[in-house]
């Protein structure tokens, strides 16, 4: 069974701090997606990465796909309260498998 | 606006009740999905429909019965549920479930509590 482990599980930080969330697996994925889920809502896609070593930037968010396509990271620079939510990675060997999630709280 | 709506948003039911969850997508997509989101487990895929045909059934107990009458509507019929079935049930749609990079658009979910 393929499993995507995310770390940390919970993160509570002050506005302006930087943070990194990790998504790791022992399996190779053809692509990997990151979603953010806010309270009372469903997950919303942030980015899709498909090439080993690929780096994508979305404003203050930087996403990286590992060279071996088994892991990924999400780095947020100068976090803001609006970044609060549950961050989910999701890998696709064939069907989409979701990670264990990282719950981020950013305090003003 | 996500283009995927779910009703009801909250549901409380007893173990002997029968209820249905409804999902509607306004995006013209061909695939629809049911997921279960529990507090202590990753998001779990339950069912996948493509062009109204069920293409995935992930060993879900028979007390959950999906129905897809057309490509815009998806139902999840519930009967004789257990308290451990309490969770957030999310519906999603995408253009083509065969494409691994296909973006899934999620509804807001139905928060189900089984007493």
Short mmCIF file of C-alpha atoms in Angstrom, two decimals:
data_model
loop_
_atom_site.label_atom_id
_atom_site.label_comp_id
_atom_site.label_asym_id
_atom_site.label_seq_id
_atom_site.Cartn_x
_atom_site.Cartn_y
_atom_site.Cartn_z
CA UNK A 1 0.00 0.00 0.00
CA UNK A 2 1.40 3.37 -1.02
CA UNK A 3 1.51 5.93 1.77
CA UNK A 4 2.32 9.62 1.77
CA UNK A 5 3.59 10.81 5.15
CA UNK A 6 3.52 14.52 5.85
CA UNK A 7 5.49 16.32 8.52
CA UNK A 8 4.96 18.09 10.72
CA UNK A 9 1.38 17.11 11.55
CA UNK A 10 0.71 20.44 13.25
CA UNK A 11 2.45 23.78 12.98
CA UNK A 12 1.62 26.92 14.90
CA UNK A 13 3.63 30.02 14.06
CA UNK A 14 3.60 33.81 14.19
CA UNK A 15 2.91 35.99 11.18
CA UNK A 16 6.12 36.72 9.26
CA UNK A 17 7.86 33.42 10.02
CA UNK A 18 9.01 30.97 7.37
CA UNK A 19 8.07 27.29 7.35
CA UNK A 20 8.54 24.10 5.38
CA UNK A 21 6.15 21.16 5.10
CA UNK A 22 7.39 17.79 3.89
CA UNK A 23 5.67 14.99 2.01
CA UNK A 24 7.51 11.66 1.85
CA UNK A 25 6.92 8.24 0.40
CA UNK A 26 8.86 5.08 -0.38
CA UNK A 27 7.06 4.90 -3.73
CA UNK A 28 7.67 6.77 -6.96
CA UNK A 29 4.90 9.05 -8.20
CA UNK A 30 4.34 10.21 -11.76
CA UNK A 31 3.07 13.52 -10.42
CA UNK A 32 2.36 15.21 -7.13
CA UNK A 33 -0.16 17.84 -6.16
CA UNK A 34 -0.53 20.16 -3.18
CA UNK A 35 -3.95 21.21 -1.90
CA UNK A 36 -5.02 23.61 0.85
CA UNK A 37 -8.24 23.05 2.77
CA UNK A 38 -9.77 25.82 4.86
CA UNK A 39 -12.29 25.14 7.65
CA UNK A 40 -15.72 24.31 6.28
CA UNK A 41 -14.46 23.92 2.73
CA UNK A 42 -13.11 21.22 0.46
CA UNK A 43 -9.46 21.07 -0.62
CA UNK A 44 -8.36 23.49 -3.35
CA UNK A 45 -5.48 22.70 -5.69
CA UNK A 46 -2.39 24.89 -5.28
CA UNK A 47 0.07 23.27 -7.69
CA UNK A 48 0.95 20.15 -9.67
CA UNK A 49 4.57 19.03 -10.18
CA UNK A 50 5.48 16.32 -12.66
CA UNK A 51 9.25 16.37 -13.22
CA UNK A 52 11.87 15.16 -10.72
CA UNK A 53 13.69 18.18 -9.27
CA UNK A 54 11.02 20.59 -10.45
CA UNK A 55 10.53 23.80 -8.48
CA UNK A 56 7.39 25.91 -8.78
CA UNK A 57 6.64 29.22 -7.12
CA UNK A 58 3.24 30.64 -6.29
CA UNK A 59 3.76 34.07 -4.71
CA UNK A 60 5.20 33.28 -1.26
CA UNK A 61 4.85 29.51 -1.70
CA UNK A 62 7.65 27.40 -3.20
CA UNK A 63 7.03 23.79 -4.14
CA UNK A 64 9.71 21.23 -4.94
CA UNK A 65 9.44 17.70 -6.30
CA UNK A 66 12.28 15.41 -5.25
CA UNK A 67 14.76 14.20 -7.86
CA UNK A 68 13.60 10.60 -7.38
CA UNK A 69 9.92 11.66 -7.43
CA UNK A 70 9.33 10.10 -4.01
CA UNK A 71 9.05 13.27 -1.96
CA UNK A 72 8.07 16.91 -2.10
CA UNK A 73 8.27 20.02 0.02
CA UNK A 74 6.27 23.20 0.41
CA UNK A 75 8.05 26.29 1.73
CA UNK A 76 6.12 29.39 2.79
CA UNK A 77 7.97 32.66 3.19
CA UNK A 78 6.69 35.32 5.60
CA UNK A 79 3.55 33.41 6.56
CA UNK A 80 0.30 35.32 6.93
CA UNK A 81 -2.91 34.49 8.84
CA UNK A 82 -4.56 33.82 5.47
CA UNK A 83 -2.20 30.87 5.01
CA UNK A 84 -3.94 29.05 7.87
CA UNK A 85 -5.42 25.72 6.83
CA UNK A 86 -4.81 22.04 6.22
CA UNK A 87 -2.15 21.36 3.59
CA UNK A 88 -2.44 18.06 1.74
CA UNK A 89 -0.06 16.50 -0.71
CA UNK A 90 -1.47 14.00 -3.17
CA UNK A 91 0.48 11.64 -5.39
CA UNK A 92 -0.61 9.86 -8.51
CA UNK A 93 0.91 6.58 -9.51
CA UNK A 94 -2.40 5.85 -11.19
CA UNK A 95 -5.17 7.11 -8.91
CA UNK A 96 -4.70 10.01 -6.52
CA UNK A 97 -3.52 9.13 -2.99
CA UNK A 98 -3.64 11.83 -0.33
CA UNK A 99 -1.07 12.47 2.37
CA UNK A 100 -1.68 12.53 6.11
CA UNK A 101 -1.95 16.34 6.15
CA UNK A 102 -0.27 19.27 7.90
CA UNK A 103 -2.47 21.63 9.87
CA UNK A 104 -1.00 25.15 9.86
CA UNK A 105 -2.09 27.97 12.16
CA UNK A 106 -0.60 31.42 11.62
CA UNK A 107 -1.23 33.94 14.39
CA UNK A 108 -1.23 37.71 13.78
CA UNK B 1 -16.84 29.46 -6.29
CA UNK B 2 -15.83 25.83 -6.75
CA UNK B 3 -18.62 24.80 -9.06
CA UNK B 4 -19.29 21.72 -6.92
CA UNK B 5 -22.15 21.87 -4.44
CA UNK B 6 -23.11 19.38 -1.75
CA UNK B 7 -26.26 19.01 0.30
CA UNK B 8 -26.91 18.79 3.13
CA UNK B 9 -23.90 20.48 4.73
CA UNK B 10 -24.60 18.81 8.07
CA UNK B 11 -26.44 15.58 8.84
CA UNK B 12 -27.14 13.78 12.09
CA UNK B 13 -28.65 10.32 11.81
CA UNK B 14 -29.32 7.29 13.90
CA UNK B 15 -27.92 3.90 13.06
CA UNK B 16 -31.26 2.66 11.72
CA UNK B 17 -31.96 5.67 9.48
CA UNK B 18 -31.68 5.88 5.71
CA UNK B 19 -30.41 9.11 4.23
CA UNK B 20 -28.79 10.35 1.04
CA UNK B 21 -26.03 12.83 0.30
CA UNK B 22 -26.23 14.81 -2.91
CA UNK B 23 -23.49 16.32 -5.05
CA UNK B 24 -23.86 18.46 -8.14
CA UNK B 25 -21.11 19.79 -10.40
CA UNK B 26 -21.57 22.71 -12.80
CA UNK B 27 -18.18 22.38 -14.52
CA UNK B 28 -19.02 20.04 -17.38
CA UNK B 29 -16.67 17.37 -16.02
CA UNK B 30 -16.84 13.69 -16.87
CA UNK B 31 -15.64 12.19 -13.59
CA UNK B 32 -17.04 12.41 -10.06
CA UNK B 33 -15.68 11.08 -6.77
CA UNK B 34 -16.72 10.42 -3.19
CA UNK B 35 -14.11 10.76 -0.45
CA UNK B 36 -14.27 10.22 3.31
CA UNK B 37 -12.27 12.54 5.57
CA UNK B 38 -11.87 11.43 9.19
CA UNK B 39 -9.97 13.22 11.90
CA UNK B 40 -7.24 10.63 12.24
CA UNK B 41 -6.91 9.23 8.73
CA UNK B 42 -5.81 10.57 5.35
CA UNK B 43 -8.48 11.48 2.84
CA UNK B 44 -9.87 8.15 1.61
CA UNK B 45 -11.20 7.60 -1.90
CA UNK B 46 -14.49 5.69 -1.78
CA UNK B 47 -15.94 5.67 -5.30
CA UNK B 48 -15.10 7.00 -8.75
CA UNK B 49 -17.55 7.47 -11.61
CA UNK B 50 -16.55 8.24 -15.17
CA UNK B 51 -19.27 9.10 -17.66
CA UNK B 52 -21.83 7.74 -15.19
CA UNK B 53 -20.11 4.35 -14.90
CA UNK B 54 -18.51 3.25 -11.65
CA UNK B 55 -14.80 2.68 -12.28
CA UNK B 56 -13.53 2.42 -8.72
CA UNK B 57 -14.92 0.95 -5.52
CA UNK B 58 -12.33 0.92 -2.79
CA UNK B 59 -13.61 -1.91 -0.60
CA UNK B 60 -16.32 0.30 0.83
CA UNK B 61 -18.94 -1.42 3.06
CA UNK B 62 -22.26 -2.07 1.38
CA UNK B 63 -24.03 0.28 3.79
CA UNK B 64 -22.72 3.00 1.46
CA UNK B 65 -24.39 2.88 -1.95
CA UNK B 66 -23.44 5.38 -4.67
CA UNK B 67 -25.61 6.46 -7.58
CA UNK B 68 -24.70 8.56 -10.60
CA UNK B 69 -27.81 9.25 -12.72
CA UNK B 70 -25.96 11.64 -15.05
CA UNK B 71 -22.55 13.27 -15.32
CA UNK B 72 -23.60 16.27 -13.23
CA UNK B 73 -25.11 14.50 -10.22
CA UNK B 74 -23.77 12.02 -7.69
CA UNK B 75 -25.53 10.57 -4.68
CA UNK B 76 -24.36 8.55 -1.71
CA UNK B 77 -27.15 6.53 -0.11
CA UNK B 78 -26.60 5.65 3.52
CA UNK B 79 -28.29 2.93 5.57
CA UNK B 80 -27.62 1.22 8.91
CA UNK B 81 -24.46 3.21 9.47
CA UNK B 82 -22.12 2.83 12.44
CA UNK B 83 -20.79 5.60 14.72
CA UNK B 84 -17.32 5.14 13.18
CA UNK B 85 -18.81 6.28 9.85
CA UNK B 86 -19.06 9.80 11.29
CA UNK B 87 -16.83 11.97 9.11
CA UNK B 88 -16.73 14.69 6.48
CA UNK B 89 -17.86 13.30 3.13
CA UNK B 90 -16.39 15.18 0.20
CA UNK B 91 -17.49 15.08 -3.39
CA UNK B 92 -15.14 16.06 -6.22
CA UNK B 93 -15.20 16.25 -9.99
CA UNK B 94 -12.55 16.35 -12.70
CA UNK B 95 -12.41 16.41 -16.47
CA UNK B 96 -10.90 12.94 -17.01
CA UNK B 97 -10.07 10.51 -14.22
CA UNK B 98 -7.60 8.66 -16.47
CA UNK B 99 -5.20 11.62 -16.40
CA UNK B 100 -3.03 11.52 -13.28
CA UNK B 101 -2.45 15.31 -13.28
CA UNK B 102 -6.14 16.07 -13.70
CA UNK B 103 -7.26 18.71 -11.20
CA UNK B 104 -9.99 17.64 -8.84
CA UNK B 105 -12.51 20.26 -7.75
CA UNK B 106 -14.02 19.58 -4.36
CA UNK B 107 -17.33 20.52 -2.84
CA UNK B 108 -17.56 21.87 0.72
CA UNK B 109 -18.49 18.48 2.14
CA UNK B 110 -21.26 17.03 4.29
CA UNK B 111 -20.43 16.70 7.98
CA UNK B 112 -22.09 13.42 9.00
CA UNK B 113 -22.65 12.37 12.60
CA UNK B 114 -24.01 8.89 13.33
CA UNK B 115 -25.49 8.47 16.78
#
